[in-house]
Short mmCIF file of C-alpha atoms in Angstrom, two decimals:
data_model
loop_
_atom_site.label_atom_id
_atom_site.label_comp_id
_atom_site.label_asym_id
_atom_site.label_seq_id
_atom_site.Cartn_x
_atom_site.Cartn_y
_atom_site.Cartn_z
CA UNK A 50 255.83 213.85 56.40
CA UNK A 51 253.34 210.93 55.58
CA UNK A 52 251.78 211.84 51.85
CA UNK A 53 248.56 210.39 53.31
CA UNK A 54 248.19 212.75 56.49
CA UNK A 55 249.78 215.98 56.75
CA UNK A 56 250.10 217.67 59.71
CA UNK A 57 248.32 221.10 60.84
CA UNK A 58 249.37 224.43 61.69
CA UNK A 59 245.73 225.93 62.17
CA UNK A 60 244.73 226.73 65.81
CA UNK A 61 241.62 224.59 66.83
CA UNK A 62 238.55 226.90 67.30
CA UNK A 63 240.11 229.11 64.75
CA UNK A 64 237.58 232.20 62.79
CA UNK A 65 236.61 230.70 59.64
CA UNK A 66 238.28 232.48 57.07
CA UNK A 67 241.80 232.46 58.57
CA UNK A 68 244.71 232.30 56.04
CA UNK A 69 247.39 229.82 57.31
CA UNK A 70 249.31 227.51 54.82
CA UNK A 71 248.74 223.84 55.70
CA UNK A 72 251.14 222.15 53.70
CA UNK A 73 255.03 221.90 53.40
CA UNK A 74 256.79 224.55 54.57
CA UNK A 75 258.95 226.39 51.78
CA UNK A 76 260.71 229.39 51.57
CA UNK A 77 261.32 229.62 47.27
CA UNK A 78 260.37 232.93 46.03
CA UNK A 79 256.61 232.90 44.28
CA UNK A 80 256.59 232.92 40.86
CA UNK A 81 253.84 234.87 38.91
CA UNK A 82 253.24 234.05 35.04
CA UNK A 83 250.53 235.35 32.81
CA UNK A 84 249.41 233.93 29.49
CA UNK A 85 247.19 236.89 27.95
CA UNK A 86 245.20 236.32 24.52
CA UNK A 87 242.39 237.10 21.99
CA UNK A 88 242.46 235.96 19.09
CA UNK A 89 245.57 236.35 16.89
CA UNK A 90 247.28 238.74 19.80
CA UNK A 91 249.41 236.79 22.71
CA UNK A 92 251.02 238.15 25.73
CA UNK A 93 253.25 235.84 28.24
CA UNK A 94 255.65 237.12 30.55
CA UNK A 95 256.66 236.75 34.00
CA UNK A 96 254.78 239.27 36.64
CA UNK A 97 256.32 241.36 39.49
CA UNK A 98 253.36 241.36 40.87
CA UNK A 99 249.77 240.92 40.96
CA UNK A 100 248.30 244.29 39.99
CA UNK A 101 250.24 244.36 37.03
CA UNK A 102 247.72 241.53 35.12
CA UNK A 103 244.76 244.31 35.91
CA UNK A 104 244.88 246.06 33.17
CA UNK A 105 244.94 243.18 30.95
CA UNK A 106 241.81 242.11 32.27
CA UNK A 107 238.78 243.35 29.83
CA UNK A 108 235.82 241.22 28.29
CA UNK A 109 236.71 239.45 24.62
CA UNK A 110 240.25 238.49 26.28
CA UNK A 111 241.00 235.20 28.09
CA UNK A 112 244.08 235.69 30.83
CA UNK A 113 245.42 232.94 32.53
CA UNK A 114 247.51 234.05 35.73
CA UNK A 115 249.43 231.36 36.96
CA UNK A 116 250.93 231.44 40.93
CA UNK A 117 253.67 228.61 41.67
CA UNK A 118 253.87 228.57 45.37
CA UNK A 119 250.75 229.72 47.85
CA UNK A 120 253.29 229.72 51.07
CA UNK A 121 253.13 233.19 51.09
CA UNK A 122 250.06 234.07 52.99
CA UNK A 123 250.16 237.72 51.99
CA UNK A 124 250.32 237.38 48.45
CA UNK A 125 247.51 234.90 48.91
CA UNK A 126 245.48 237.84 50.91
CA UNK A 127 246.60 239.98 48.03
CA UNK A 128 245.26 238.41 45.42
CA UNK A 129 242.06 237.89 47.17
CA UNK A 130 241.29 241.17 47.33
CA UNK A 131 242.53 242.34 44.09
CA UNK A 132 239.76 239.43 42.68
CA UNK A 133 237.28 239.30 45.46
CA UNK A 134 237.94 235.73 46.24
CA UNK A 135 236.29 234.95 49.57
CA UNK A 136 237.93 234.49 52.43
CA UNK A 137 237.06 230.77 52.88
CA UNK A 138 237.73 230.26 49.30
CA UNK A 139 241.66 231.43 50.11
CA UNK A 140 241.90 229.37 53.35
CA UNK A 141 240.94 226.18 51.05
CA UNK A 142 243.79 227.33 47.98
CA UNK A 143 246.23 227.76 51.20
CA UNK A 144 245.35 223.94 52.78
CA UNK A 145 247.18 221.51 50.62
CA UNK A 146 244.58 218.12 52.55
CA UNK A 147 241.66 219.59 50.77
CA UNK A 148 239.84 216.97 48.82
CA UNK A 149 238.91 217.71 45.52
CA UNK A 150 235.85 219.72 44.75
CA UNK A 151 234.18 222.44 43.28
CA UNK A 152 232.00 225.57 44.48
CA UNK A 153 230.23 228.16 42.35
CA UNK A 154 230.20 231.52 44.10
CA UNK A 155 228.55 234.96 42.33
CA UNK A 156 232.08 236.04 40.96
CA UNK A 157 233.95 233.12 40.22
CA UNK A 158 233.95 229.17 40.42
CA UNK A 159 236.62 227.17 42.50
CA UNK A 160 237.60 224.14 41.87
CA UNK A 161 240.44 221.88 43.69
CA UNK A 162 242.25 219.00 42.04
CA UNK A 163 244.66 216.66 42.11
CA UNK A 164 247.96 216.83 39.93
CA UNK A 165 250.17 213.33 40.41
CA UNK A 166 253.52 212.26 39.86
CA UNK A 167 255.87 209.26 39.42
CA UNK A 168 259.20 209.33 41.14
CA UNK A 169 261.13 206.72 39.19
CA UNK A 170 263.75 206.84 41.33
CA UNK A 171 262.02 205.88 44.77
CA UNK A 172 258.80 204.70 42.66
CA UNK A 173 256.56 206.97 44.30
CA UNK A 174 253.45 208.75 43.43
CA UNK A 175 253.03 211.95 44.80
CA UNK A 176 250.60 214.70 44.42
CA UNK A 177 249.90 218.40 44.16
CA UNK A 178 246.90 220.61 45.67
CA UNK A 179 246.02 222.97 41.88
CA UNK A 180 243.16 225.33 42.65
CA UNK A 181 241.19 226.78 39.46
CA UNK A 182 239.38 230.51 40.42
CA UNK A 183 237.40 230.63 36.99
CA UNK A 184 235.84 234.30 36.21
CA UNK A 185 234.16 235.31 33.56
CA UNK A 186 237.09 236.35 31.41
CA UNK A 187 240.11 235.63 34.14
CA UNK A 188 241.69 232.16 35.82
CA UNK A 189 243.38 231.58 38.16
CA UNK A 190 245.94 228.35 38.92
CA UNK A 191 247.23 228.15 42.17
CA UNK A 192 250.18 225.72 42.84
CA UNK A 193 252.37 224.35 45.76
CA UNK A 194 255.67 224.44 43.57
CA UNK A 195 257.22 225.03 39.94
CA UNK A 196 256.77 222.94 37.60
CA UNK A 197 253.50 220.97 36.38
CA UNK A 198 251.86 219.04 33.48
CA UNK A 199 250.54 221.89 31.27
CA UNK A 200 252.91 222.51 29.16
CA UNK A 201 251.22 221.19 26.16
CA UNK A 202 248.29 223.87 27.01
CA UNK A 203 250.86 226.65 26.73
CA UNK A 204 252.27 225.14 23.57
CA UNK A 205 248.55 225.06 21.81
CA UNK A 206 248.34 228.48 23.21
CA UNK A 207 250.87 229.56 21.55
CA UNK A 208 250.71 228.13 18.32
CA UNK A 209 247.19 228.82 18.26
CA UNK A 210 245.88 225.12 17.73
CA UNK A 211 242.69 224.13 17.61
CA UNK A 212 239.64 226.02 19.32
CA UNK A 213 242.34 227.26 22.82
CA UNK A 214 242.52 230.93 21.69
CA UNK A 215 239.04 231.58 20.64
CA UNK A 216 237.29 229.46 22.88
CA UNK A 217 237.10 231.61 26.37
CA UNK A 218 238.30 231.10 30.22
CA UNK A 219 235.88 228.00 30.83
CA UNK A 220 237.78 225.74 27.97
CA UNK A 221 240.85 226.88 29.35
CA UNK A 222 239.46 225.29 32.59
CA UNK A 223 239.02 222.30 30.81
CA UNK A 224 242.32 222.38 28.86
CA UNK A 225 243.92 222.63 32.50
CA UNK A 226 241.53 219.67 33.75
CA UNK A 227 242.41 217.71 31.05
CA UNK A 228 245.84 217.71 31.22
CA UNK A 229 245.90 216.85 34.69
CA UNK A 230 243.43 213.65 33.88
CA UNK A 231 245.71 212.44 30.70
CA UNK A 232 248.53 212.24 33.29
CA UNK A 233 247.17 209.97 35.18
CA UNK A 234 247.23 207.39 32.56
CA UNK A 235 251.31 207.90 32.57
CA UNK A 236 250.95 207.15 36.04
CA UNK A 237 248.54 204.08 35.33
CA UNK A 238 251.17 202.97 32.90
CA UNK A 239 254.11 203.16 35.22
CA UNK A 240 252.24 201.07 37.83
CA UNK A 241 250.99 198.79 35.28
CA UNK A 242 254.44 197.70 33.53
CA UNK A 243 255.06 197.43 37.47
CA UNK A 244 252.40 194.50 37.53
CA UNK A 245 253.56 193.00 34.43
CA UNK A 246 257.52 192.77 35.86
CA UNK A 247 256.01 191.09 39.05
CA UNK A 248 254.05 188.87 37.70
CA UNK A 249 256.59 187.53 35.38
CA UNK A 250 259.05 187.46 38.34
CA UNK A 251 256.62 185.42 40.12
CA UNK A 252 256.04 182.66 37.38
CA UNK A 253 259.67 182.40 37.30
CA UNK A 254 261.13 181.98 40.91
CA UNK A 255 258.75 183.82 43.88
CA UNK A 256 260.97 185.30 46.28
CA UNK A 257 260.42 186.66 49.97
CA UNK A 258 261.14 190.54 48.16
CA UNK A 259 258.36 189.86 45.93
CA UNK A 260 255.64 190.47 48.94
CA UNK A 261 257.32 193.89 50.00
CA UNK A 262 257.22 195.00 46.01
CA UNK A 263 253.44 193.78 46.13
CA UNK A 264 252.57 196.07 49.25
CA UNK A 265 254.96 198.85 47.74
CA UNK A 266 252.56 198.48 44.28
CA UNK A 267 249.61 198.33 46.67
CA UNK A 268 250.38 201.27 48.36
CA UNK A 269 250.72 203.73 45.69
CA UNK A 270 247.25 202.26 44.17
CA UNK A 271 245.55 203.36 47.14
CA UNK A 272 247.32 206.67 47.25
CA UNK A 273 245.91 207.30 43.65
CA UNK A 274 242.68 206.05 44.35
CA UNK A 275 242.65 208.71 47.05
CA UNK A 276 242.97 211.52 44.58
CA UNK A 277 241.15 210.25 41.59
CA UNK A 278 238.07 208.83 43.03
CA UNK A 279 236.67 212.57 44.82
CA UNK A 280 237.17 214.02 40.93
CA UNK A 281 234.50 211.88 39.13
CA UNK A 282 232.26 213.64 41.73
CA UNK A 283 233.39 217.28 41.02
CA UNK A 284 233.61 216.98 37.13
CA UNK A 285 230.23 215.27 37.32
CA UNK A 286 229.10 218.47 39.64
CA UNK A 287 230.39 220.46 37.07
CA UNK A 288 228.23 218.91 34.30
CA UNK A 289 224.82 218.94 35.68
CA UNK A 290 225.35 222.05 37.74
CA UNK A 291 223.34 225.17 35.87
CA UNK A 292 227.28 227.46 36.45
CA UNK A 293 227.18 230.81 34.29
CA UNK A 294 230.68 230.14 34.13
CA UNK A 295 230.69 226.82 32.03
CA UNK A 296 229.35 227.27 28.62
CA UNK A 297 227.02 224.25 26.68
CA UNK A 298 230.07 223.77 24.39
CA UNK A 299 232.68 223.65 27.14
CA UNK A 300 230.16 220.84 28.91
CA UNK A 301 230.20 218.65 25.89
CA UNK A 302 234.04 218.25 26.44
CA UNK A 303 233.70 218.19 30.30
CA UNK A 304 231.92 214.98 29.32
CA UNK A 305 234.63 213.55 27.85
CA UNK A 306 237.13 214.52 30.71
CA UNK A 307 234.17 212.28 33.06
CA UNK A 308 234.70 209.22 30.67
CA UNK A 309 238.34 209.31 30.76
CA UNK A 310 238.37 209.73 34.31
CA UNK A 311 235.66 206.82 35.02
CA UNK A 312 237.90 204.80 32.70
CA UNK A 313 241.28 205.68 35.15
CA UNK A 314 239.01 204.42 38.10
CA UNK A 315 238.09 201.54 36.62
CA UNK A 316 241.70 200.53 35.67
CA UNK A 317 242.79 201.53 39.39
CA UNK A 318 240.34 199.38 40.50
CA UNK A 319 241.49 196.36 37.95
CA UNK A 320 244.76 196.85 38.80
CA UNK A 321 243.88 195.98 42.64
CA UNK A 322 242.09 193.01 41.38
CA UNK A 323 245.06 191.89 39.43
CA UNK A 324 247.42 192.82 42.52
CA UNK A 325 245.30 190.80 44.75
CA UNK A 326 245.49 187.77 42.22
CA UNK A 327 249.40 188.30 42.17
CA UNK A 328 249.29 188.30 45.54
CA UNK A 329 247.46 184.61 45.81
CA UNK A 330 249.44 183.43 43.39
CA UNK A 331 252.93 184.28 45.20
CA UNK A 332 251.37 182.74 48.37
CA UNK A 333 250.42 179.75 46.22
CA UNK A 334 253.86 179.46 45.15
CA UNK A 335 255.46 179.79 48.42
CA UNK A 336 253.05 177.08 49.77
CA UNK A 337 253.59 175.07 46.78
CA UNK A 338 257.52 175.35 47.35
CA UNK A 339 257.11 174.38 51.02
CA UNK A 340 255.36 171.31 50.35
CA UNK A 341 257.41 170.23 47.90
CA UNK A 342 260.28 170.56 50.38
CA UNK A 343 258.02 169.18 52.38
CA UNK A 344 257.34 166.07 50.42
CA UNK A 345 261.19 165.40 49.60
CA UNK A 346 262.13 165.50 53.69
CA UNK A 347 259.58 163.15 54.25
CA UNK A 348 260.55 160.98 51.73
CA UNK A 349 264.02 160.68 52.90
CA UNK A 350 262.50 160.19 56.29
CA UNK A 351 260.32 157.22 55.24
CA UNK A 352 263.17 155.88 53.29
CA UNK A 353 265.34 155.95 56.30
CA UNK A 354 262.87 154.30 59.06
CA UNK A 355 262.96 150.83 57.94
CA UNK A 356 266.76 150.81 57.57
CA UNK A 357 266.76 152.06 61.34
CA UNK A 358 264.76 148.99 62.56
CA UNK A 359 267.20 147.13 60.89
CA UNK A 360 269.80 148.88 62.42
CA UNK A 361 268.25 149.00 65.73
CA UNK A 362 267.96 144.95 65.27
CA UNK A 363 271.58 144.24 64.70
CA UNK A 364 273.21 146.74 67.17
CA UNK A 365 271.30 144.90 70.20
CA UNK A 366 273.90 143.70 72.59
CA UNK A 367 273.15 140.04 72.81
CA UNK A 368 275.53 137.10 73.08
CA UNK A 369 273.18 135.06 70.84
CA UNK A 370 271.94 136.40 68.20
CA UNK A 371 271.14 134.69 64.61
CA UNK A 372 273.73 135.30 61.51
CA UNK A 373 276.40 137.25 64.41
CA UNK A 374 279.15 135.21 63.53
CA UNK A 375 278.20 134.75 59.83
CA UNK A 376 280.93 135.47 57.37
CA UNK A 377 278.51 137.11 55.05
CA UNK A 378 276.51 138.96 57.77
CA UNK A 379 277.48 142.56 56.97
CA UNK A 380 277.32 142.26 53.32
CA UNK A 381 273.85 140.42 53.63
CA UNK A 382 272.51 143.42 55.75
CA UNK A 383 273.95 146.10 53.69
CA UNK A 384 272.03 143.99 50.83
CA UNK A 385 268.98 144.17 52.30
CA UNK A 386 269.14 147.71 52.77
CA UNK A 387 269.81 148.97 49.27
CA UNK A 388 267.07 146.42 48.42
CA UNK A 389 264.44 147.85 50.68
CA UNK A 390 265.71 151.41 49.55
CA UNK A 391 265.14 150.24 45.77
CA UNK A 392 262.01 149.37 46.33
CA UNK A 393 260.09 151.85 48.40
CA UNK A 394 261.97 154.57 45.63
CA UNK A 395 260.05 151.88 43.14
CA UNK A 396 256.72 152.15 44.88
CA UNK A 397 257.23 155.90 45.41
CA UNK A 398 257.70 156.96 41.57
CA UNK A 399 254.79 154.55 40.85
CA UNK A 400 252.71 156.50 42.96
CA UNK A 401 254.17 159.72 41.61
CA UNK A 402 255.00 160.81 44.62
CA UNK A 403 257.83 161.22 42.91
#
């Protein structure tokens, strides 16, 4: 399935509100992990289910209940009701093409975001639907599979470092949307030693695979374009938006999340200026390379046309012609043409043509 279009499985004219995954189809068991703290005191296991978090839930606390999978549309429902999600709000978590954004609702907020990976193996980017439901002392991360990039949040959770453990749900959010923001610059990186191969393997001998790697590079820069760009809007929503759920303190380091993701924009966007550059600079080559080609064939064919008019003299058929029955004909011909050959390769390298 296309990583740019996905296809789906909702019925047009559908009730708003109706829970249908839109996404690959999997059939892995959901996973359910909580990370429950205050203070010095830490809980994290694995959950059977859903309703066992409840009673963990209680002001002063921060629990973070993690879901890895949201194919199952009745755990989905579940969980909505156990939280009072709205029923909109689970229709977005369940369609894996939403763009990213935020909403503030009485309860909770939502946010949807973008988590991106590098396949080294088929150098391909691909990304991950994570929806945030952020109460006041509960959140929520929903995700298509196992496996993600905040690891090193569950580490400073549970070594206590810095301010993770005293600092509430909303600078978990931000621990969570930080995380996902520092890995695009791996991704960035990737592409960019990418660039720096090609355009050393351009400057050294251009090649006709050279213009499929620069669409393949291309490509993938558009792909993460497509789910960086929409978050500069949401984190930037987040800022100036008056949300119960964001404290001032929290909003000073949503700030800096903004600059670092402004600064992964603006390198997405200088690596398509330096792609495009690479790309004029391989068709360069190839032109140059044809006209030097160029240049040598005609060369030879200049070189050859006045020994063809001498040719073409001598092999006229006629009785009487001057020098035929010379002794030194031939040799004074074949002369000639080494002289005339001298020469015009004379005139050429004066001309540096050459």
């Amino acid at each position: 399935m296309s990583r740019l279009t996905r296809k789906s499985t909702k019925t047009a004219g559908s009730a708003p509100g109706t829970l249908i995954h839109v996404g690959e189809k999997k059939t892995d068991r959901v996973h359910l992990s909580m990370m429950h703290y205050a203070g010095a005191e830490l809980i994290e296991q694995s959950l059977d289910g859903i309703e066992t978090a409840l009673p963990r839930l209680k002001p002063g606390a921060t629990t973070w209940i993690n879901i890895d999978g949201i194919h199952d549309v009745t755990l989905i429902e579940q969980i909505g009701r156990l939280f009072h999600i709205h029923p909109l709000t689970l229709e977005d978590i369940l369609n894996t093409t939403m763009r990213p954004k935020d909403e503030a609702f009485d309860e909770y907020l939502f946010v949807v975001l973008k988590m991106v990976r590098y396949d080294a193996t088929d150098c391909l980017i691909t990304a991950e639907q994570i929806s945030l439901i952020l109460g006041e002392n509960v959140l929520l991360s929903f995700q298509e599979a196992a496996g993600d990039v905040f690891e090193p949040v569950r580490e400073r959770i549970r070594k206590g470092k810095g301010r993770i453990r005293t600092a509430g749900c909303d600078y978990l959010a931000y621990a969570l949307l930080d995380a996902i923001v520092d890995h695009y610059y791996v991704i960035l990186e990737k592409l960019g030693e990418r660039l720096e191969a090609l355009e050393e393997s351009i400057d050294e001998d251009a090649d006709a695979g050279m213009r499929e790697e620069i669409h393949d590079i291309r490509r993938e820069l558009i792909y993460l374009r497509k789910q960086v760009w929409p978050l500069r809007e949401v984190v930037a929503h987040l800022l100036k938006g008056d949300n119960p759920f964001i404290g001032e303190t929290t909003g000073m380091f949503l700030r800096d999340v903004y600059d670092h993701t402004i600064q992964a924009i603006d390198t997405i966007e200088s690596f398509r200026d330096t792609l495009s550059s690479l790309q004029d600079l391989y068709l360069s080559t190839i032109s140059n390379r044809m006209n030097e080609v160029m240049k040598v064939l005609t060369i030879i064919a200049t070189i050859f046309i006045p020994i063809s008019f001498i040719a073409g003299i001598y092999g006229m058929n006629f009785s009487h012609m001057p020098e035929l029955g010379w002794h030194w004909g031939y040799l004074t011909v074949w002369l000639v043409i080494i002289a005339v050959v001298v020469a015009m390769l004379l005139f050429f390298k004066r001309k540096k043509w050459l």
